[in-house]
PDB file of C-alpha atoms in Angstrom:
ATOM      1  CA  MET A  23      63.575 -96.553  -9.961  1.00 56.00           C
ATOM      2  CA  ALA A  24      60.665 -94.924 -11.767  1.00 55.00           C
ATOM      3  CA  HIS A  25      60.282 -91.194 -11.818  1.00 58.00           C
ATOM      4  CA  HIS A  26      56.864 -89.573 -12.020  1.00 58.00           C
ATOM      5  CA  ILE A  27      56.681 -86.445 -14.202  1.00 58.00           C
ATOM      6  CA  ASN A  28      53.922 -84.003 -13.274  1.00 59.00           C
ATOM      7  CA  LYS A  29      52.330 -82.591 -16.467  1.00 59.00           C
ATOM      8  CA  LEU A  30      50.584 -79.252 -16.299  1.00 63.00           C
ATOM      9  CA  ALA A  31      47.219 -79.355 -18.070  1.00 70.00           C
ATOM     10  CA  PHE A  32      43.961 -77.419 -18.144  1.00 73.00           C
ATOM     11  CA  THR A  33      40.824 -79.158 -17.063  1.00 84.00           C
ATOM     12  CA  LEU A  34      37.755 -78.993 -19.273  1.00 79.00           C
ATOM     13  CA  ALA A  35      36.100 -76.678 -16.771  1.00 79.00           C
ATOM     14  CA  GLU A  36      39.025 -74.241 -16.912  1.00 75.00           C
ATOM     15  CA  ILE A  37      38.952 -74.224 -20.712  1.00 80.00           C
ATOM     16  CA  LEU A  38      35.218 -73.542 -20.730  1.00 82.00           C
ATOM     17  CA  ILE A  39      35.616 -70.710 -18.236  1.00 84.00           C
ATOM     18  CA  THR A  40      38.393 -69.172 -20.329  1.00 82.00           C
ATOM     19  CA  LEU A  41      36.330 -69.423 -23.516  1.00 81.00           C
ATOM     20  CA  GLY A  42      33.406 -67.871 -21.679  1.00 83.00           C
ATOM     21  CA  ILE A  43      35.508 -64.904 -20.584  1.00 86.00           C
ATOM     22  CA  ILE A  44      36.817 -64.449 -24.134  1.00 86.00           C
ATOM     23  CA  GLY A  45      33.253 -64.561 -25.421  1.00 80.00           C
ATOM     24  CA  VAL A  46      32.086 -61.909 -22.958  1.00 82.00           C
ATOM     25  CA  VAL A  47      34.989 -59.613 -23.837  1.00 78.00           C
ATOM     26  CA  ALA A  48      34.323 -60.084 -27.554  1.00 78.00           C
ATOM     27  CA  ALA A  49      30.617 -59.391 -27.084  1.00 84.00           C
ATOM     28  CA  LEU A  50      31.470 -56.139 -25.328  1.00 78.00           C
ATOM     29  CA  THR A  51      34.197 -54.909 -27.669  1.00 81.00           C
ATOM     30  CA  ILE A  52      33.273 -56.075 -31.185  1.00 76.00           C
ATOM     31  CA  PRO A  53      30.021 -54.038 -31.460  1.00 78.00           C
ATOM     32  CA  ALA A  54      31.900 -50.933 -30.345  1.00 82.00           C
ATOM     33  CA  LEU A  55      34.583 -51.569 -32.952  1.00 82.00           C
ATOM     34  CA  ILE A  56      31.940 -52.053 -35.635  1.00 88.00           C
ATOM     35  CA  VAL A  57      30.214 -48.777 -34.720  1.00 90.00           C
ATOM     36  CA  LYS A  58      33.554 -46.957 -34.703  1.00 92.00           C
ATOM     37  CA  HIS A  59      34.276 -48.286 -38.182  1.00 93.00           C
ATOM     38  CA  GLN A  60      30.805 -47.305 -39.434  1.00 95.00           C
ATOM     39  CA  LYS A  61      31.258 -43.774 -38.128  1.00 97.00           C
ATOM     40  CA  LYS A  62      34.619 -43.463 -39.843  1.00 96.00           C
ATOM     41  CA  VAL A  63      33.214 -44.757 -43.131  1.00 96.00           C
ATOM     42  CA  PHE A  64      30.300 -42.304 -43.028  1.00 98.00           C
ATOM     43  CA  ALA A  65      32.441 -39.295 -42.074  1.00 98.00           C
ATOM     44  CA  THR A  66      34.949 -40.156 -44.798  1.00 97.00           C
ATOM     45  CA  LYS A  67      32.207 -40.476 -47.415  1.00 98.00           C
ATOM     46  CA  VAL A  68      30.727 -37.122 -46.343  1.00 98.00           C
ATOM     47  CA  LYS A  69      34.105 -35.421 -46.697  1.00 98.00           C
ATOM     48  CA  GLN A  70      34.896 -37.118 -49.996  1.00 98.00           C
ATOM     49  CA  THR A  71      31.536 -36.352 -51.595  1.00 98.00           C
ATOM     50  CA  TYR A  72      31.646 -32.751 -50.388  1.00 98.00           C
ATOM     51  CA  ALA A  73      35.031 -32.305 -52.084  1.00 98.00           C
ATOM     52  CA  ILE A  74      33.834 -33.922 -55.321  1.00 98.00           C
ATOM     53  CA  VAL A  75      30.678 -31.806 -55.578  1.00 98.00           C
ATOM     54  CA  SER A  76      32.500 -28.634 -54.471  1.00 98.00           C
ATOM     55  CA  ASN A  77      35.077 -29.028 -57.231  1.00 98.00           C
ATOM     56  CA  ALA A  78      32.318 -29.664 -59.753  1.00 98.00           C
ATOM     57  CA  LEU A  79      30.502 -26.478 -58.769  1.00 97.00           C
ATOM     58  CA  ILE A  80      33.699 -24.416 -58.936  1.00 96.00           C
ATOM     59  CA  SER A  81      34.359 -25.710 -62.459  1.00 97.00           C
ATOM     60  CA  SER A  82      30.760 -25.126 -63.506  1.00 96.00           C
ATOM     61  CA  VAL A  83      30.707 -21.553 -62.192  1.00 95.00           C
ATOM     62  CA  ALA A  84      33.942 -20.841 -64.058  1.00 95.00           C
ATOM     63  CA  GLU A  85      32.339 -21.955 -67.327  1.00 96.00           C
ATOM     64  CA  ASN A  86      28.655 -21.187 -66.858  1.00 95.00           C
ATOM     65  CA  GLY A  87      28.630 -18.204 -64.530  1.00 94.00           C
ATOM     66  CA  SER A  88      26.882 -17.708 -61.210  1.00 93.00           C
ATOM     67  CA  PRO A  89      24.042 -20.108 -60.295  1.00 93.00           C
ATOM     68  CA  SER A  90      21.814 -17.034 -60.119  1.00 90.00           C
ATOM     69  CA  THR A  91      22.009 -16.934 -63.928  1.00 91.00           C
ATOM     70  CA  TRP A  92      21.419 -20.656 -64.526  1.00 91.00           C
ATOM     71  CA  ASP A  93      18.326 -21.982 -66.241  1.00 87.00           C
ATOM     72  CA  TYR A  94      16.425 -24.152 -63.794  1.00 85.00           C
ATOM     73  CA  GLY A  95      13.437 -24.566 -66.088  1.00 78.00           C
ATOM     74  CA  GLU A  96      11.162 -23.378 -63.308  1.00 64.00           C
ATOM     75  CA  SER A  97      11.039 -19.613 -63.586  1.00 54.00           C
ATOM     76  CA  GLY A  98       7.704 -19.407 -65.422  1.00 50.00           C
ATOM     77  CA  ASN A  99       4.219 -18.853 -64.048  1.00 52.00           C
ATOM     78  CA  VAL A 100       3.162 -21.552 -61.645  1.00 54.00           C
ATOM     79  CA  ASP A 101      -0.134 -22.987 -60.558  1.00 55.00           C
ATOM     80  CA  GLY A 102       0.458 -23.715 -56.919  1.00 51.00           C
ATOM     81  CA  ASN A 103       3.543 -25.949 -56.691  1.00 51.00           C
ATOM     82  CA  THR A 104       2.763 -28.190 -59.650  1.00 51.00           C
ATOM     83  CA  ILE A 105       5.686 -27.006 -61.776  1.00 58.00           C
ATOM     84  CA  LEU A 106       8.288 -27.013 -59.002  1.00 72.00           C
ATOM     85  CA  ASN A 107      11.068 -29.575 -59.096  1.00 82.00           C
ATOM     86  CA  LYS A 108       9.704 -31.532 -62.000  1.00 85.00           C
ATOM     87  CA  PRO A 109      12.137 -34.376 -62.794  1.00 91.00           C
ATOM     88  CA  GLU A 110      12.588 -33.227 -66.379  1.00 91.00           C
ATOM     89  CA  HIS A 111      13.580 -29.751 -65.201  1.00 88.00           C
ATOM     90  CA  ILE A 112      16.024 -31.102 -62.628  1.00 92.00           C
ATOM     91  CA  LYS A 113      17.512 -33.448 -65.222  1.00 94.00           C
ATOM     92  CA  GLU A 114      18.187 -30.639 -67.679  1.00 93.00           C
ATOM     93  CA  MET A 115      19.774 -28.511 -64.972  1.00 93.00           C
ATOM     94  CA  VAL A 116      21.997 -31.304 -63.640  1.00 96.00           C
ATOM     95  CA  LYS A 117      23.131 -32.480 -67.075  1.00 96.00           C
ATOM     96  CA  LYS A 118      24.085 -28.937 -68.039  1.00 96.00           C
ATOM     97  CA  TYR A 119      25.616 -27.588 -64.845  1.00 96.00           C
ATOM     98  CA  PHE A 120      26.849 -30.588 -62.815  1.00 97.00           C
ATOM     99  CA  ALA A 121      27.161 -33.853 -64.760  1.00 97.00           C
ATOM    100  CA  PRO A 122      29.941 -32.630 -67.105  1.00 97.00           C
ATOM    101  CA  TYR A 123      32.157 -32.037 -64.060  1.00 98.00           C
ATOM    102  CA  LEU A 124      31.406 -35.279 -62.220  1.00 98.00           C
ATOM    103  CA  LYS A 125      32.187 -38.964 -62.757  1.00 97.00           C
ATOM    104  CA  VAL A 126      28.657 -40.304 -63.083  1.00 98.00           C
ATOM    105  CA  ILE A 127      28.176 -44.067 -63.310  1.00 98.00           C
ATOM    106  CA  LYS A 128      24.379 -44.050 -63.356  1.00 97.00           C
ATOM    107  CA  GLU A 129      21.481 -41.670 -63.880  1.00 97.00           C
ATOM    108  CA  GLU A 130      17.747 -42.180 -63.780  1.00 96.00           C
ATOM    109  CA  GLN A 131      14.608 -40.124 -64.073  1.00 94.00           C
ATOM    110  CA  THR A 132      11.536 -41.380 -62.269  1.00 91.00           C
ATOM    111  CA  ALA A 133       8.035 -40.015 -61.989  1.00 89.00           C
ATOM    112  CA  PHE A 134       9.081 -38.190 -58.837  1.00 88.00           C
ATOM    113  CA  ASN A 135      12.738 -37.189 -59.226  1.00 90.00           C
ATOM    114  CA  TYR A 136      16.006 -37.388 -61.123  1.00 94.00           C
ATOM    115  CA  TYR A 137      19.153 -38.749 -59.544  1.00 97.00           C
ATOM    116  CA  ILE A 138      22.740 -39.609 -60.375  1.00 98.00           C
ATOM    117  CA  VAL A 139      25.218 -42.027 -58.814  1.00 98.00           C
ATOM    118  CA  LEU A 140      28.830 -40.928 -58.478  1.00 98.00           C
ATOM    119  CA  SER A 141      31.849 -43.169 -59.001  1.00 97.00           C
ATOM    120  CA  ASN A 142      32.350 -43.314 -55.210  1.00 96.00           C
ATOM    121  CA  GLY A 143      28.901 -44.912 -54.858  1.00 96.00           C
ATOM    122  CA  THR A 144      27.082 -41.877 -53.483  1.00 98.00           C
ATOM    123  CA  THR A 145      23.631 -41.143 -54.873  1.00 98.00           C
ATOM    124  CA  LEU A 146      22.682 -37.498 -55.426  1.00 98.00           C
ATOM    125  CA  THR A 147      19.203 -36.057 -55.844  1.00 97.00           C
ATOM    126  CA  PHE A 148      18.593 -32.350 -56.476  1.00 95.00           C
ATOM    127  CA  VAL A 149      15.850 -30.069 -55.154  1.00 92.00           C
ATOM    128  CA  THR A 150      15.351 -26.348 -55.653  1.00 90.00           C
ATOM    129  CA  ASP A 151      13.768 -24.000 -53.144  1.00 89.00           C
ATOM    130  CA  GLY A 152      12.753 -20.428 -53.716  1.00 86.00           C
ATOM    131  CA  ASN A 153      10.144 -17.701 -53.675  1.00 83.00           C
ATOM    132  CA  ILE A 154       6.932 -17.028 -55.543  1.00 79.00           C
ATOM    133  CA  ASN A 155       6.300 -13.317 -56.045  1.00 78.00           C
ATOM    134  CA  ALA A 156       3.038 -11.392 -56.408  1.00 76.00           C
ATOM    135  CA  SER A 157       2.963 -12.204 -60.128  1.00 74.00           C
ATOM    136  CA  ASN A 158       3.135 -15.911 -59.339  1.00 73.00           C
ATOM    137  CA  ILE A 159       6.691 -16.203 -60.682  1.00 74.00           C
ATOM    138  CA  TYR A 160       8.877 -18.825 -59.022  1.00 78.00           C
ATOM    139  CA  THR A 161      12.561 -17.962 -58.628  1.00 81.00           C
ATOM    140  CA  PRO A 162      14.949 -20.524 -57.098  1.00 85.00           C
ATOM    141  CA  THR A 163      17.064 -19.113 -54.282  1.00 90.00           C
ATOM    142  CA  ALA A 164      18.651 -22.361 -53.108  1.00 93.00           C
ATOM    143  CA  LEU A 165      19.631 -25.677 -54.607  1.00 95.00           C
ATOM    144  CA  TYR A 166      19.729 -28.653 -52.260  1.00 96.00           C
ATOM    145  CA  ILE A 167      21.894 -31.640 -53.140  1.00 98.00           C
ATOM    146  CA  VAL A 168      20.760 -34.633 -51.104  1.00 98.00           C
ATOM    147  CA  ALA A 169      23.404 -37.347 -50.834  1.00 98.00           C
ATOM    148  CA  SER A 170      22.880 -40.957 -49.791  1.00 98.00           C
ATOM    149  CA  ILE A 171      25.449 -43.677 -49.160  1.00 97.00           C
ATOM    150  CA  ASN A 172      22.810 -46.425 -49.420  1.00 95.00           C
ATOM    151  CA  ASN A 173      21.131 -45.386 -52.684  1.00 96.00           C
ATOM    152  CA  ASN A 174      18.121 -43.684 -51.125  1.00 97.00           C
ATOM    153  CA  THR A 175      16.339 -41.659 -53.793  1.00 96.00           C
ATOM    154  CA  ASP A 176      13.239 -40.732 -51.785  1.00 94.00           C
ATOM    155  CA  THR A 177      12.200 -37.147 -51.173  1.00 92.00           C
ATOM    156  CA  LEU A 178      14.298 -34.906 -48.958  1.00 93.00           C
ATOM    157  CA  ALA A 179      12.028 -35.200 -45.912  1.00 91.00           C
ATOM    158  CA  SER A 180      11.032 -38.855 -46.397  1.00 96.00           C
ATOM    159  CA  THR A 181      10.842 -40.895 -43.213  1.00 97.00           C
ATOM    160  CA  THR A 182      13.262 -43.331 -44.863  1.00 97.00           C
ATOM    161  CA  ARG A 183      16.048 -40.752 -44.640  1.00 98.00           C
ATOM    162  CA  ASP A 184      18.627 -40.886 -41.851  1.00 98.00           C
ATOM    163  CA  TYR A 185      20.673 -37.705 -41.833  1.00 98.00           C
ATOM    164  CA  SER A 186      22.921 -38.833 -39.026  1.00 97.00           C
ATOM    165  CA  ARG A 187      24.107 -42.145 -40.506  1.00 97.00           C
ATOM    166  CA  LYS A 188      23.255 -42.572 -44.193  1.00 98.00           C
ATOM    167  CA  ASP A 189      22.274 -39.251 -45.770  1.00 98.00           C
ATOM    168  CA  PHE A 190      23.429 -35.631 -45.765  1.00 98.00           C
ATOM    169  CA  ILE A 191      22.353 -32.396 -47.384  1.00 98.00           C
ATOM    170  CA  MET A 192      24.552 -29.909 -49.223  1.00 98.00           C
ATOM    171  CA  ARG A 193      23.240 -26.629 -50.536  1.00 97.00           C
ATOM    172  CA  VAL A 194      24.032 -23.846 -52.966  1.00 96.00           C
ATOM    173  CA  ASP A 195      22.787 -20.308 -52.377  1.00 95.00           C
ATOM    174  CA  THR A 196      21.922 -19.365 -55.944  1.00 92.00           C
ATOM    175  CA  ARG A 197      21.982 -15.678 -55.037  1.00 90.00           C
ATOM    176  CA  GLU A 198      25.716 -15.697 -54.292  1.00 89.00           C
ATOM    177  CA  THR A 199      27.863 -14.361 -57.106  1.00 84.00           C
ATOM    178  CA  ASN A 200      30.687 -16.753 -56.281  1.00 85.00           C
ATOM    179  CA  ALA A 201      28.533 -19.586 -54.966  1.00 92.00           C
ATOM    180  CA  ARG A 202      30.104 -22.507 -53.137  1.00 94.00           C
ATOM    181  CA  ILE A 203      28.859 -25.799 -51.737  1.00 97.00           C
ATOM    182  CA  LYS A 204      27.836 -25.633 -48.093  1.00 97.00           C
ATOM    183  CA  PHE A 205      26.161 -28.075 -45.762  1.00 98.00           C
ATOM    184  CA  PHE A 206      22.591 -27.466 -44.716  1.00 97.00           C
ATOM    185  CA  ASN A 207      22.803 -25.512 -41.487  1.00 96.00           C
ATOM    186  CA  TRP A 208      19.713 -23.951 -40.018  1.00 94.00           C
ATOM    187  CA  GLY A 209      20.276 -22.189 -36.718  1.00 89.00           C
ATOM    188  CA  GLY A 210      23.807 -20.781 -36.554  1.00 88.00           C
ATOM    189  CA  ASP A 211      27.495 -21.330 -37.074  1.00 90.00           C
ATOM    190  CA  THR A 212      28.594 -22.361 -33.593  1.00 96.00           C
ATOM    191  CA  ARG A 213      28.718 -26.015 -32.606  1.00 97.00           C
ATOM    192  CA  GLU A 214      26.067 -25.508 -29.945  1.00 97.00           C
ATOM    193  CA  LYS A 215      23.695 -23.891 -32.449  1.00 97.00           C
ATOM    194  CA  ILE A 216      24.274 -26.581 -35.082  1.00 97.00           C
ATOM    195  CA  LYS A 217      23.377 -29.208 -32.493  1.00 97.00           C
ATOM    196  CA  ASN A 218      20.510 -27.601 -30.660  1.00 95.00           C
ATOM    197  CA  THR A 219      19.002 -24.446 -32.127  1.00 92.00           C
ATOM    198  CA  SER A 220      16.455 -25.530 -34.735  1.00 94.00           C
ATOM    199  CA  LYS A 221      13.965 -28.197 -35.739  1.00 96.00           C
ATOM    200  CA  TYR A 222      16.686 -29.511 -38.066  1.00 97.00           C
ATOM    201  CA  ALA A 223      19.354 -29.697 -35.348  1.00 97.00           C
ATOM    202  CA  CYS A 224      21.749 -32.616 -35.107  1.00 97.00           C
ATOM    203  CA  ASN A 225      20.725 -34.198 -31.826  1.00 96.00           C
ATOM    204  CA  LYS A 226      19.000 -37.339 -30.608  1.00 96.00           C
ATOM    205  CA  ASN A 227      15.745 -35.517 -29.809  1.00 97.00           C
ATOM    206  CA  ILE A 228      15.175 -34.751 -33.499  1.00 97.00           C
ATOM    207  CA  ARG A 229      13.819 -37.463 -35.779  1.00 97.00           C
ATOM    208  CA  LYS A 230      16.528 -39.001 -37.960  1.00 98.00           C
ATOM    209  CA  ASN A 231      14.893 -37.840 -41.185  1.00 98.00           C
ATOM    210  CA  LEU A 232      14.961 -34.222 -39.967  1.00 98.00           C
ATOM    211  CA  ARG A 233      18.538 -34.020 -38.660  1.00 98.00           C
ATOM    212  CA  TYR A 234      19.547 -31.907 -41.659  1.00 98.00           C
ATOM    213  CA  ASN A 235      22.346 -30.158 -39.740  1.00 98.00           C
ATOM    214  CA  CYS A 236      24.417 -33.290 -39.132  1.00 98.00           C
ATOM    215  CA  GLY A 237      26.600 -32.845 -42.199  1.00 98.00           C
ATOM    216  CA  ALA A 238      27.511 -29.369 -40.970  1.00 98.00           C
ATOM    217  CA  LEU A 239      28.397 -30.808 -37.559  1.00 98.00           C
ATOM    218  CA  ILE A 240      30.713 -33.418 -39.065  1.00 98.00           C
ATOM    219  CA  GLN A 241      32.480 -30.701 -41.040  1.00 98.00           C
ATOM    220  CA  TYR A 242      32.678 -28.439 -37.976  1.00 97.00           C
ATOM    221  CA  ASP A 243      34.296 -31.257 -35.992  1.00 98.00           C
ATOM    222  CA  GLY A 244      37.054 -31.715 -38.566  1.00 98.00           C
ATOM    223  CA  TRP A 245      35.368 -34.543 -40.479  1.00 98.00           C
ATOM    224  CA  GLU A 246      35.016 -36.672 -37.366  1.00 96.00           C
ATOM    225  CA  ILE A 247      32.033 -38.022 -35.490  1.00 98.00           C
ATOM    226  CA  LYS A 248      32.374 -37.060 -31.846  1.00 96.00           C
ATOM    227  CA  ASN A 249      31.021 -38.926 -28.835  1.00 94.00           C
ATOM    228  CA  ASP A 250      27.989 -36.631 -28.479  1.00 96.00           C
ATOM    229  CA  TYR A 251      26.974 -37.096 -32.111  1.00 97.00           C
ATOM    230  CA  PRO A 252      23.478 -38.680 -32.367  1.00 97.00           C
ATOM    231  CA  TRP A 253      24.525 -41.952 -33.959  1.00 96.00           C
TER     232      TRP A 253
END
């Protein structure tokens, strides 16, 4: 007497439906996972680069004295802004006060700027800011260190900059006797002020190339990128 064995099997339609569901779930979750990874990579690079440059400045100050005494090559008479931030001046300053304390894998001077690339892949460009007195003497009061994780060497305010995802600005107050690296922060020290108080605030209503405060926000949040961060 023959026995019939019932075999359980999926029909083609069932398989296609299952694959469709898997595809929908993947489409919804994979982009979110990618963004989460990108945020972590950026925040980690910000923290790492900050530590590297901070240690370099501490070592430089110990050997060369306060940044207020450094030679920036730009303290002479000026004709408008023509002498300010000349690449040759920046190069001399960086090679004397920063490069000896950093692991630099590349440097280059262009017609517009001078930049270095650190061993962790971050590109640094340097810009001074200061005052011109009644005698037309320029004295730097701040040194901006503009970092990029995608090798952007354009000017600080270039529309190619993205200070919430690819770039960040550190600064040195050259007037401080025991100067330390800080993040650009215009507007205040509370989280609300960092996010909302100035034209350089870290929020979605500010153009990406002007979100200078975003590095300060990442540091404030414990080197994390929170949900309200303007990614």
